[in-house]
mmCIF file of C-alpha atoms and ligand atoms in Angstrom:
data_model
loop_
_atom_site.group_PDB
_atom_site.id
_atom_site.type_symbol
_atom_site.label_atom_id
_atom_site.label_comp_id
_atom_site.label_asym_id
_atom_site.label_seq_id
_atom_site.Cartn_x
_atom_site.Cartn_y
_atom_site.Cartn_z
ATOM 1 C CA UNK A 246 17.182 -12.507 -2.321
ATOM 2 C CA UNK A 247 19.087 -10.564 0.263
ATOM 3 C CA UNK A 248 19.454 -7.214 1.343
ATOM 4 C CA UNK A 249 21.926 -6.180 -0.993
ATOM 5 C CA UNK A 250 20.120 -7.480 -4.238
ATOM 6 C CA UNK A 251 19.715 -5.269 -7.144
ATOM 7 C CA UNK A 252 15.933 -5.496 -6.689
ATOM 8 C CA UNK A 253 16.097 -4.333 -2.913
ATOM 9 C CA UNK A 254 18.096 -1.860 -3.898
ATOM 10 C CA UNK A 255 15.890 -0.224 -6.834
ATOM 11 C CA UNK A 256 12.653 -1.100 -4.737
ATOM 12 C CA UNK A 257 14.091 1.086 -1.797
ATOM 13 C CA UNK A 258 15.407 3.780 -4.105
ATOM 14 C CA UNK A 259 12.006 3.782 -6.080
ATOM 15 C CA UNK A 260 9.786 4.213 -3.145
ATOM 16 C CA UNK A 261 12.199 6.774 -1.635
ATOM 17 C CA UNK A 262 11.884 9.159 -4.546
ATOM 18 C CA UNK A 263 8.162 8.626 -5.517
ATOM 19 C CA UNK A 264 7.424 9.622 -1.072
ATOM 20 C CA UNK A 265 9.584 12.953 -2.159
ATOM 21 C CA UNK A 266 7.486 13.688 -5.173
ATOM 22 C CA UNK A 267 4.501 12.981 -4.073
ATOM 23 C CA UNK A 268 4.862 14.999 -0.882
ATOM 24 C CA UNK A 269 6.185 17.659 -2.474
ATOM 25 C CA UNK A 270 2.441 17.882 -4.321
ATOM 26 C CA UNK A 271 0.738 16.919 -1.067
ATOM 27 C CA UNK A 272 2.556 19.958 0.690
ATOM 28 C CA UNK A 273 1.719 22.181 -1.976
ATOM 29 C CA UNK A 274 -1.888 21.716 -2.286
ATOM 30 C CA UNK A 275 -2.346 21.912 1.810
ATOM 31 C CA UNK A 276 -3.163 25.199 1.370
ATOM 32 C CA UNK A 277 -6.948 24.001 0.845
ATOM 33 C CA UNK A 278 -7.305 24.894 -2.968
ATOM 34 C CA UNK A 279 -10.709 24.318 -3.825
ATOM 35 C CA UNK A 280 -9.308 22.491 -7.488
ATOM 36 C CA UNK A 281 -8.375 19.368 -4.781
ATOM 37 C CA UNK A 282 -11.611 18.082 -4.695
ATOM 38 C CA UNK A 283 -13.998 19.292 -7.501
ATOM 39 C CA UNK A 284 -11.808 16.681 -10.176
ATOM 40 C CA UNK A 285 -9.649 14.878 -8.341
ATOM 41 C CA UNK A 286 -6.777 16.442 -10.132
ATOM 42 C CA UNK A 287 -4.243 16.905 -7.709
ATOM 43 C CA UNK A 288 -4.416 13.001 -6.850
ATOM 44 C CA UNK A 289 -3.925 12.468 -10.122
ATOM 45 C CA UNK A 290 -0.785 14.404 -10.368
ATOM 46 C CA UNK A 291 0.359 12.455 -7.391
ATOM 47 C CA UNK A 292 -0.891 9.179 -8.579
ATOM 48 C CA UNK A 293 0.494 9.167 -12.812
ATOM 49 C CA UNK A 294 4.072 11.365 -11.078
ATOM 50 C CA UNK A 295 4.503 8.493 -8.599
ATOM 51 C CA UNK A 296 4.264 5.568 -10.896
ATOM 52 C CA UNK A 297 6.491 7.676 -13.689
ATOM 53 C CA UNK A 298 9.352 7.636 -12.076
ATOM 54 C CA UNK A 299 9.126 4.386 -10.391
ATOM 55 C CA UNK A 300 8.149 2.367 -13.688
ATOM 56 C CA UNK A 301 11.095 4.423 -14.904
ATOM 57 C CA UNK A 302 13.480 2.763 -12.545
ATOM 58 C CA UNK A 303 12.297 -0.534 -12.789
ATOM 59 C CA UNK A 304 12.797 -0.572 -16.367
ATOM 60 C CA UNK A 305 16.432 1.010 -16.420
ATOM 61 C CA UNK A 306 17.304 -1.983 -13.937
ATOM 62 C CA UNK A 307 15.174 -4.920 -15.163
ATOM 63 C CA UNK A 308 14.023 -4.100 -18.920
ATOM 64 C CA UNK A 309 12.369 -7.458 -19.520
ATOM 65 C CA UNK A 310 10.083 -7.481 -15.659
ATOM 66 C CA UNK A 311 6.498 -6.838 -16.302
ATOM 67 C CA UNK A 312 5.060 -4.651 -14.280
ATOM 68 C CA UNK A 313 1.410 -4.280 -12.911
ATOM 69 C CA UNK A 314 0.199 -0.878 -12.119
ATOM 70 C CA UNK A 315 -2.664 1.062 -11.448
ATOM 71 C CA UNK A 316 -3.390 3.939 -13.954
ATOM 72 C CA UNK A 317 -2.137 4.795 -17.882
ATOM 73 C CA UNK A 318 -1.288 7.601 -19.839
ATOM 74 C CA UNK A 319 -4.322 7.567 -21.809
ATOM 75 C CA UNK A 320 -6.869 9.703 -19.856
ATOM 76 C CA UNK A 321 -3.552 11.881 -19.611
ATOM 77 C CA UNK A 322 -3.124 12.337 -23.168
ATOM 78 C CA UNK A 323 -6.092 13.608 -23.764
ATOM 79 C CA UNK A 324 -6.538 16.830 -25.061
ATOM 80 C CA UNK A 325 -8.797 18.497 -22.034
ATOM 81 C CA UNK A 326 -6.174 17.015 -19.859
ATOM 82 C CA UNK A 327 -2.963 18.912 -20.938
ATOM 83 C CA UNK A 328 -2.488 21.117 -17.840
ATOM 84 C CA UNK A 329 -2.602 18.036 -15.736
ATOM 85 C CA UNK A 330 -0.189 16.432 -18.096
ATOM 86 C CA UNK A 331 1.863 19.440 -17.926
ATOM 87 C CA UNK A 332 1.632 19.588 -14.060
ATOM 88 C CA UNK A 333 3.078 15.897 -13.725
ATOM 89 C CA UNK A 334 5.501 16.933 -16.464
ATOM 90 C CA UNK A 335 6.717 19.800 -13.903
ATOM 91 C CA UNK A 336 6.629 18.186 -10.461
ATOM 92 C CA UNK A 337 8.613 15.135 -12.234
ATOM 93 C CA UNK A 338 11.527 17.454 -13.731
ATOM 94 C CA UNK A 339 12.023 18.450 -9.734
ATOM 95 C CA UNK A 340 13.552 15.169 -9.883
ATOM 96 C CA UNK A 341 14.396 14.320 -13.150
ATOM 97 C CA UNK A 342 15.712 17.121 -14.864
ATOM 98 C CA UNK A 343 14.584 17.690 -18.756
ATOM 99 C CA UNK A 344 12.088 14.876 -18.405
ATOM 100 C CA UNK A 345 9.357 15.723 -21.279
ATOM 101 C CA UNK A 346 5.840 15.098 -21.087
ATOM 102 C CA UNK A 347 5.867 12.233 -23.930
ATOM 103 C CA UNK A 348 8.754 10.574 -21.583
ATOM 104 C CA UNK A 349 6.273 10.881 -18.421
ATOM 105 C CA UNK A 350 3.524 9.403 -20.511
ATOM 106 C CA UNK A 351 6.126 6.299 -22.156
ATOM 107 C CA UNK A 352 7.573 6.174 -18.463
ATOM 108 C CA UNK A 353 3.650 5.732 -17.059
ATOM 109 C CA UNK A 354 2.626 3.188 -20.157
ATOM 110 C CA UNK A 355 5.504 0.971 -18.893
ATOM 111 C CA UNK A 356 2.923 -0.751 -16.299
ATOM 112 C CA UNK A 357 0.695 -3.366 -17.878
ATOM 113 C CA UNK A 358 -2.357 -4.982 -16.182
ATOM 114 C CA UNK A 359 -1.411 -8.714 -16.894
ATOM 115 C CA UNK A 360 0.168 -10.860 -14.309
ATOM 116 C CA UNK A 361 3.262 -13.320 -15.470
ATOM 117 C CA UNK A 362 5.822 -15.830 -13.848
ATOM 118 C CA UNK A 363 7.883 -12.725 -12.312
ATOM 119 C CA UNK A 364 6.181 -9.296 -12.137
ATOM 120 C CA UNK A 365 6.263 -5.928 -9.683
ATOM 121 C CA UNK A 366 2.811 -4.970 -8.134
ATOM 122 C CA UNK A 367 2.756 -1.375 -7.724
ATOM 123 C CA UNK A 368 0.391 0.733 -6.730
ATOM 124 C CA UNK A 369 1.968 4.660 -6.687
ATOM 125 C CA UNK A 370 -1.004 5.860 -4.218
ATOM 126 C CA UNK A 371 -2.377 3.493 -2.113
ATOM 127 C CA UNK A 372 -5.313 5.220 0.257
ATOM 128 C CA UNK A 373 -6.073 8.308 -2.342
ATOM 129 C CA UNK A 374 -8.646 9.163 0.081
ATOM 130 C CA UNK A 375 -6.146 9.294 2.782
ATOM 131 C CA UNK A 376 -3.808 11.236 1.060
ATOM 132 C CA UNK A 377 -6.370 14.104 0.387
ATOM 133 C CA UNK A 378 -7.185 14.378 4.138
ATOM 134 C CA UNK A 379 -3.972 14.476 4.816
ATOM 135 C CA UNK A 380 -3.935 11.371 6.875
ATOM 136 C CA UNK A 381 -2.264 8.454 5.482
ATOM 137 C CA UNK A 382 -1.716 6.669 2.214
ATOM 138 C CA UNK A 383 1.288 4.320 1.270
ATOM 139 C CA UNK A 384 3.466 3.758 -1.788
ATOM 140 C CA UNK A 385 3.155 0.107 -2.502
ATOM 141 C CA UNK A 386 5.673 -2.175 -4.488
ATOM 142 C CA UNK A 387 5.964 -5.554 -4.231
ATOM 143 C CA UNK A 388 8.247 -8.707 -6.434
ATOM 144 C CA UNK A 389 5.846 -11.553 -7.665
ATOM 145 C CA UNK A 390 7.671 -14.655 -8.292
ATOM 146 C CA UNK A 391 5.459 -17.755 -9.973
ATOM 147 C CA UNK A 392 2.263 -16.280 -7.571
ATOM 148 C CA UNK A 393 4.516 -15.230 -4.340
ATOM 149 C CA UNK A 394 5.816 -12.342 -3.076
ATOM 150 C CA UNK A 395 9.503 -12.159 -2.477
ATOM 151 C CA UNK A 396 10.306 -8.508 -1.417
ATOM 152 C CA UNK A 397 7.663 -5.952 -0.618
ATOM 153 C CA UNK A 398 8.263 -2.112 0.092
ATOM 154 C CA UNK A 399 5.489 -0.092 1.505
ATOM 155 C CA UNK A 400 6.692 3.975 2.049
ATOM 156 C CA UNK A 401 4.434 5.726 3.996
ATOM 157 C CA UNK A 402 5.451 9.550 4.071
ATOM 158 C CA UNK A 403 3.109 10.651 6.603
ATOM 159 C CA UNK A 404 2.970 7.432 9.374
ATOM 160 C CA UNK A 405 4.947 8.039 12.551
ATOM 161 C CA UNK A 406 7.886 6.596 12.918
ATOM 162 C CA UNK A 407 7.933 5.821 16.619
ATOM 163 C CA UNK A 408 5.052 4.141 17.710
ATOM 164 C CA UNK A 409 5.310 5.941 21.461
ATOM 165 C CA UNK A 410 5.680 9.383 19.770
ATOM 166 C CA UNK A 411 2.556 9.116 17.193
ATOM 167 C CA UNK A 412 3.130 12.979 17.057
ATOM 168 C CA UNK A 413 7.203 12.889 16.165
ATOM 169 C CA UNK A 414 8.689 12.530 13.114
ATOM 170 C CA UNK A 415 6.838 11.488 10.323
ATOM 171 C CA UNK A 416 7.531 9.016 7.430
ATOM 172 C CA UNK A 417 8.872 5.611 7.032
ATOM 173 C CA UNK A 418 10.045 2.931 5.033
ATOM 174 C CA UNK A 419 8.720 -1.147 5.357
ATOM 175 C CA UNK A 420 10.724 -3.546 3.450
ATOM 176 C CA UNK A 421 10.454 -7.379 3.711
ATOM 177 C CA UNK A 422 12.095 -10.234 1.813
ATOM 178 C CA UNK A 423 10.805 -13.670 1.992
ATOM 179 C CA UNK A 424 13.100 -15.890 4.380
ATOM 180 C CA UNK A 425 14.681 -12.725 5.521
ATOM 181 C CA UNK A 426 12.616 -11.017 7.560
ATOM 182 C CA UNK A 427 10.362 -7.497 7.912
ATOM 183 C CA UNK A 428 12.229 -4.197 8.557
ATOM 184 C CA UNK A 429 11.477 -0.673 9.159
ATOM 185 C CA UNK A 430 13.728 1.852 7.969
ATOM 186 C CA UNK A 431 13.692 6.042 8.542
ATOM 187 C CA UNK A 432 12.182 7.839 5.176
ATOM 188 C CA UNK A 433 15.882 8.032 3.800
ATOM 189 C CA UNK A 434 15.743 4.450 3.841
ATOM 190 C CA UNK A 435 18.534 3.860 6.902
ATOM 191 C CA UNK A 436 18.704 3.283 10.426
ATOM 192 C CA UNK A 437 16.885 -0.301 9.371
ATOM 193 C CA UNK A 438 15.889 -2.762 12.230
ATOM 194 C CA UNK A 439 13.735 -5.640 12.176
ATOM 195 C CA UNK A 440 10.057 -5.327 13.098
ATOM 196 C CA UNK A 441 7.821 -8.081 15.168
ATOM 197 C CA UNK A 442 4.123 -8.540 15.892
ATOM 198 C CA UNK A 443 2.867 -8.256 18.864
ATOM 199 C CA UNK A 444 2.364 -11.051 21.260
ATOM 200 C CA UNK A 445 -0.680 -11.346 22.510
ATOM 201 C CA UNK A 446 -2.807 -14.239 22.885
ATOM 202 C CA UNK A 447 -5.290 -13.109 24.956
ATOM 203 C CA UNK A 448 -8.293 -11.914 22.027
ATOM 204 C CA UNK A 449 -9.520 -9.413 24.458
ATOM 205 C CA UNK A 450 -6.087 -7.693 24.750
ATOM 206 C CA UNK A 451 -6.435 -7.424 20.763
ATOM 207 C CA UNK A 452 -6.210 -4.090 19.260
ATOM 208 C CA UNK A 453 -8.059 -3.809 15.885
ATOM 209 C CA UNK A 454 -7.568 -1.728 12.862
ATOM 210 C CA UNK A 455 -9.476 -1.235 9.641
ATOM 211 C CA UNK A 456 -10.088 1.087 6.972
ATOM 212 C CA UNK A 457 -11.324 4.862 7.464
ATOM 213 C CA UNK A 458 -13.677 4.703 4.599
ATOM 214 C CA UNK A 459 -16.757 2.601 5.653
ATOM 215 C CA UNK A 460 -16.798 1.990 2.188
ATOM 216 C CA UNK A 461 -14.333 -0.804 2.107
ATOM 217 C CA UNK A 462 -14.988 -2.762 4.960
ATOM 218 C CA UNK A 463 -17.754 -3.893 6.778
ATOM 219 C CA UNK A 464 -17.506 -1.850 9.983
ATOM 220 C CA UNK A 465 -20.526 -3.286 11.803
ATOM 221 C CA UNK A 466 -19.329 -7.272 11.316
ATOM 222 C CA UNK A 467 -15.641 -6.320 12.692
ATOM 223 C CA UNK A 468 -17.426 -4.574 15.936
ATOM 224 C CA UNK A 469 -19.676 -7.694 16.490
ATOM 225 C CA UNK A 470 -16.655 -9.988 15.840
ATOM 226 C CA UNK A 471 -14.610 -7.403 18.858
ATOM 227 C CA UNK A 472 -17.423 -8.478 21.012
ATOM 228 C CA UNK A 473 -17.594 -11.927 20.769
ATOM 229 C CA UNK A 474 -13.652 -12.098 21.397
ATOM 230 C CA UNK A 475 -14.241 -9.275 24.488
ATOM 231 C CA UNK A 476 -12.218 -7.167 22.339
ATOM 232 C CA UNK A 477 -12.568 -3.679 24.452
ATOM 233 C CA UNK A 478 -10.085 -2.053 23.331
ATOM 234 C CA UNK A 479 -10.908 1.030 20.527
ATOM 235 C CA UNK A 480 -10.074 0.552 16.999
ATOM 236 C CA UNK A 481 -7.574 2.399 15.102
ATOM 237 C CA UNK A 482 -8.568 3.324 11.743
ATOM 238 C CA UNK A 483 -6.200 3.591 9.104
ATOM 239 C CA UNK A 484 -6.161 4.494 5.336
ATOM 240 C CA UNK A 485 -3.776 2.530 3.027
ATOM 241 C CA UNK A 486 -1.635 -0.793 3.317
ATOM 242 C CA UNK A 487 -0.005 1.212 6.448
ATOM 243 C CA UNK A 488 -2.448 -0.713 8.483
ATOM 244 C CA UNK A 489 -0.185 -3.949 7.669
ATOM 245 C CA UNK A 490 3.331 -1.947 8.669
ATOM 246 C CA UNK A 491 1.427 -0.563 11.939
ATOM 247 C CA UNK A 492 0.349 -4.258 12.613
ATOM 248 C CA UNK A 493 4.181 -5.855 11.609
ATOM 249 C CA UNK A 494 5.496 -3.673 14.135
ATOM 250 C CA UNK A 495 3.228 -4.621 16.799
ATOM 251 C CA UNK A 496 1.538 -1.634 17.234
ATOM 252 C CA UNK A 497 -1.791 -3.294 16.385
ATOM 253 C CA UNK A 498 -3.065 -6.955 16.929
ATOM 254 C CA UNK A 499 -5.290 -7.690 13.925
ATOM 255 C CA UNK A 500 -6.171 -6.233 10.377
ATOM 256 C CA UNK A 501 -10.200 -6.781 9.230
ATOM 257 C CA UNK A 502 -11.132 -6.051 5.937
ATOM 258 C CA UNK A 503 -14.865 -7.817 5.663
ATOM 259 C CA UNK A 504 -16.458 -6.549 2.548
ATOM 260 C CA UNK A 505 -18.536 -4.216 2.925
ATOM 261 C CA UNK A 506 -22.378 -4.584 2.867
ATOM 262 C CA UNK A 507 -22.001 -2.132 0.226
ATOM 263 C CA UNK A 508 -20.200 -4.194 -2.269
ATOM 264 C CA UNK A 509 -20.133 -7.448 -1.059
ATOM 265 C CA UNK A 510 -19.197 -9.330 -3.922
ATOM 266 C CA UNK A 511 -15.606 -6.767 -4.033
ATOM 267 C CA UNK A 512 -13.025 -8.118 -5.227
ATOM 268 C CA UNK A 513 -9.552 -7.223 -4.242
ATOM 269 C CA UNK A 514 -6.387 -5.772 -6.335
ATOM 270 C CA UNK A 515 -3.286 -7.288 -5.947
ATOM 271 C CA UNK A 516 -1.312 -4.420 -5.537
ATOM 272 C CA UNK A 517 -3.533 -3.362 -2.497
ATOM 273 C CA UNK A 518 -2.277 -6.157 -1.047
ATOM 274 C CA UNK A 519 1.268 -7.807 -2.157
ATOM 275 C CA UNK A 520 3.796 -5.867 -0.090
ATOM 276 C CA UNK A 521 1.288 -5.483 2.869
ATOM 277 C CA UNK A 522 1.298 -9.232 3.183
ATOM 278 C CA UNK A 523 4.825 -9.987 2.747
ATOM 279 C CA UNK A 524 5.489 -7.396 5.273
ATOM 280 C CA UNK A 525 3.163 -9.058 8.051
ATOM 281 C CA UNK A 526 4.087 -12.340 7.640
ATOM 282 C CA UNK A 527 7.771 -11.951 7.281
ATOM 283 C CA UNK A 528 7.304 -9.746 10.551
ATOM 284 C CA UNK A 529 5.595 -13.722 11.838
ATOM 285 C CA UNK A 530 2.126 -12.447 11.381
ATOM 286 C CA UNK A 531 -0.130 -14.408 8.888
ATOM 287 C CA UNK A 532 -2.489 -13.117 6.001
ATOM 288 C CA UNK A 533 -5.649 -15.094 4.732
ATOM 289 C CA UNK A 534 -8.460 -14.055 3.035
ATOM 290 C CA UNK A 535 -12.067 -14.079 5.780
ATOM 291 C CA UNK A 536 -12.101 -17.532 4.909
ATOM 292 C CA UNK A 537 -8.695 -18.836 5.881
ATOM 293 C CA UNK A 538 -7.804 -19.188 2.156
ATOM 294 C CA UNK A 539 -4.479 -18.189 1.441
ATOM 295 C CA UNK A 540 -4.275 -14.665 -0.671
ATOM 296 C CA UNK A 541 -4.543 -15.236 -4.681
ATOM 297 C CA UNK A 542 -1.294 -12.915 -6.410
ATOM 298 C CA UNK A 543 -1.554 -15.336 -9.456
ATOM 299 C CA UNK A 544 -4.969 -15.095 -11.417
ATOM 300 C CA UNK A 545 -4.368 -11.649 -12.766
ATOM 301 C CA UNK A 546 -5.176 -8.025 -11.187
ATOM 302 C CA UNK A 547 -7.915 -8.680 -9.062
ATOM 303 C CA UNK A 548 -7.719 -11.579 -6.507
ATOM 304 C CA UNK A 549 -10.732 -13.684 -7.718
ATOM 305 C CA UNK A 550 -10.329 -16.661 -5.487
ATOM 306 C CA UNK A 551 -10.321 -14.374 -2.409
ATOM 307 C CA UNK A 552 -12.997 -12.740 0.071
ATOM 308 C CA UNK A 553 -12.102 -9.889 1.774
ATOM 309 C CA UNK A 554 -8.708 -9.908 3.982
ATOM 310 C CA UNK A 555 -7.810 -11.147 7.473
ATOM 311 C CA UNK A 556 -4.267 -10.197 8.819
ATOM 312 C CA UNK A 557 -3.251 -11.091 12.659
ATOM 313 C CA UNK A 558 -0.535 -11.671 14.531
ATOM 314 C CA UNK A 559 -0.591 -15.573 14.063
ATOM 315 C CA UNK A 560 -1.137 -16.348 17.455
ATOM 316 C CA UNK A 561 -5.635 -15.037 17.421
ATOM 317 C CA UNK A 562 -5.805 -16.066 13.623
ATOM 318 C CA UNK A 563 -7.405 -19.594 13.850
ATOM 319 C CA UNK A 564 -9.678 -18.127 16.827
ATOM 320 C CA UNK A 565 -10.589 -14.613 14.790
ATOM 321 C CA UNK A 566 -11.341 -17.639 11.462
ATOM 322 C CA UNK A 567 -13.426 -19.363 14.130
ATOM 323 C CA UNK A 568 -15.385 -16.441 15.676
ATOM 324 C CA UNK A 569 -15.782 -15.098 12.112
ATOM 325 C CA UNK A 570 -17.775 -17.773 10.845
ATOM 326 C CA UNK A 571 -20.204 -18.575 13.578
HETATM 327 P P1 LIG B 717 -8.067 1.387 2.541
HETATM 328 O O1 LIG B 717 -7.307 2.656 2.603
HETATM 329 O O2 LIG B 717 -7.462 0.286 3.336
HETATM 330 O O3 LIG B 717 -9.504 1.565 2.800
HETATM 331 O O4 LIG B 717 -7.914 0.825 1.082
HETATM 332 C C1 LIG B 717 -7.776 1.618 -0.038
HETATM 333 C C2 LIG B 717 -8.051 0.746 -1.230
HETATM 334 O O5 LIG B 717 -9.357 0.234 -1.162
HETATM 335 C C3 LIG B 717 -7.983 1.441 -2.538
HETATM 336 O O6 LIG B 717 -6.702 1.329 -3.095
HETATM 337 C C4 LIG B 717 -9.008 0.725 -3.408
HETATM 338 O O7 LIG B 717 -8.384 -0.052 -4.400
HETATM 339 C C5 LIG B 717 -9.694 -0.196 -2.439
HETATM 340 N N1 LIG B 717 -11.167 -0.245 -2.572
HETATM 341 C C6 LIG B 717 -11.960 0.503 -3.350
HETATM 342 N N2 LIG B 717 -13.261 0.118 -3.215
HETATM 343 C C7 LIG B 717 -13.272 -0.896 -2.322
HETATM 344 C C8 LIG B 717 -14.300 -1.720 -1.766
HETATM 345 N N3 LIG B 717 -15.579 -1.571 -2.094
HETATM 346 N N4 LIG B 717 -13.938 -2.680 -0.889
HETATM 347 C C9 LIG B 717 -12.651 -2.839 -0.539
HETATM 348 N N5 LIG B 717 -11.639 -2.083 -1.024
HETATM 349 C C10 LIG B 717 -11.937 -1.117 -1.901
HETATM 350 MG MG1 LIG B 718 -4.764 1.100 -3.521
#
């Protein structure tokens, strides 16, 4: 698959409109309304709009791919639910004109939740928490071929673009293709240039990041596992599969994702994690599970065989494997 494939293509236009749309809704609600966070609502909108029109494009290109995706129509349907409905209905004919809600609910319905020899993982909001905050969250779209990823596309509409001006322009596009390298691109999906981890072998030059939500990662492990390896420098926590385009482009050193004490027994989904990966490692970083077990995208929707997530340069991974089982 190269650059100019039909798939590249739709991936890059896909993730390109759903950023629009769903920062058209983020802009709209930053004006605090209270309705944000009594029901969740306005994610919602963001969340069903998002994977709309991307399941919509998908399917105009490649009617017979499967694809895997995070919510359904059905809550949506729903009689209480019709103002939501109607709200996705609206923010989606911004973009695609006369679009009725039975087409946004079809358009939705396209994504199933079983896994088969060549599927898309998508997941429209990736980081809902972030997104609410207003800090970051990713749209996440990855190619599964026979249990490996061949192209991943992560948007993230609110990440800065230049790593030495965290507070210029905002929004940009990851793509990767396997054998071909990781890329970032501007949020209009040009000016593309490749994208490298960092090189640093020394642990204690490391720089860490992990999830805001202490929820879904086991904050206290990673800061005993930064002392053992002298790691002194602070952490940067990150919502979202941004955390693997921050770390492709050598901004960061290493990803942790421990389970949390919380939910130990977690297990991941796949589209949390399929573009991420192909991302880091096509930028020559590697992705295991905490075990050193490569990352399961062929079981079905939640990796099973897998225990939390380890991503690193390459260069620390066998030492971070080593320091995190002692
Ligand atoms: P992050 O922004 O990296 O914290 O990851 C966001 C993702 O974490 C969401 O898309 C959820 O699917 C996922 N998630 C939810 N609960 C957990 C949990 N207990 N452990 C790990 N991940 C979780
Ligand atoms: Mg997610």
């Amino acid at each position: 698959m190269d650059q100019n494939s039909p798939e590249v293509m739709t991936a890059i236009q896909a993730a390109i409109k759903a950023s629009a749309l769903c920062e058209k809704i983020r802009m709209d609600l930053a004006g605090g309304e209270s309705l944000l966070k009594s029901d969740r609502s306005p994610v919602t909108i963001a969340d069903y709009g998002s994977q709309a029109m991307i399941c919509k494009l998908i399917k105009e290109r490649f009617p017979n791919d499967t694809i895997v995706a995070e919510e359904d129509s059905k809550e949506l349907r729903r009689p209480g639910r019709s103002k939501i409905l109607e709200r996705v209905t609206d923010y989606i004919n911004a973009f695609i004109p006369d679009s009725s809600s039975e087409e946004v609910c079809s358009w939705i319905d396209f994504g199933s939740n079983s896994v088969s020899g060549r599927f898309w993982a998508l997941d429209p909001i990736d980081g809902t928490k972030g997104f609410l905050r207003g800090d970051q969250y990713a749209i996440a779209l990855a190619l599964i071929e026979k249990g490996r990823v061949k192209l991943g596309i992560l948007a993230c509409p609110n990440l800065y673009a230049d790593i030495h001006h965290p507070f210029g322009e905002k929004g940009c596009l990851f793509l990767a293709l396997k054998g071909n390298g990781s890329f970032q691109m501007d949020r209009w999906g040009v000016n593309k240039g490749p994208i490298f981890v960092s090189k640093v072998t020394n642990p204690s030059e490391a720089v860490i990041t992990e999830s805001v939500e202490p929820d879904h990662a086991d904050h206290l492990t990673h800061q005993r596992l930064a002392r053992k390896l002298n790691i002194s420098k602070p952490f940067l926590r990150m919502d979202s599969q941004a955390k693997y385009g921050i770390l492709a482009r050598g901004e960061v050193t290493l990803y942790l994702r421990v389970p949390s004490s919380a939910e130990p027994g977690y297990k991941e989904n796949i589209w949390d994690h399929a573009a991420g990966s192909i991302i880091a490692e096509e930028a020559g970083g590697r992705v295991t599970d905490v075990m050193g077990r490569p990352l399961d995208f062929s079981s079905g929707i939640k990796m099973e065989k897998n225990h939390g997530i380890l991503v690193s340069n390459g260069i620390l991974h066998e030492v971070v494997l080593k320091a995190l089982k002692m």
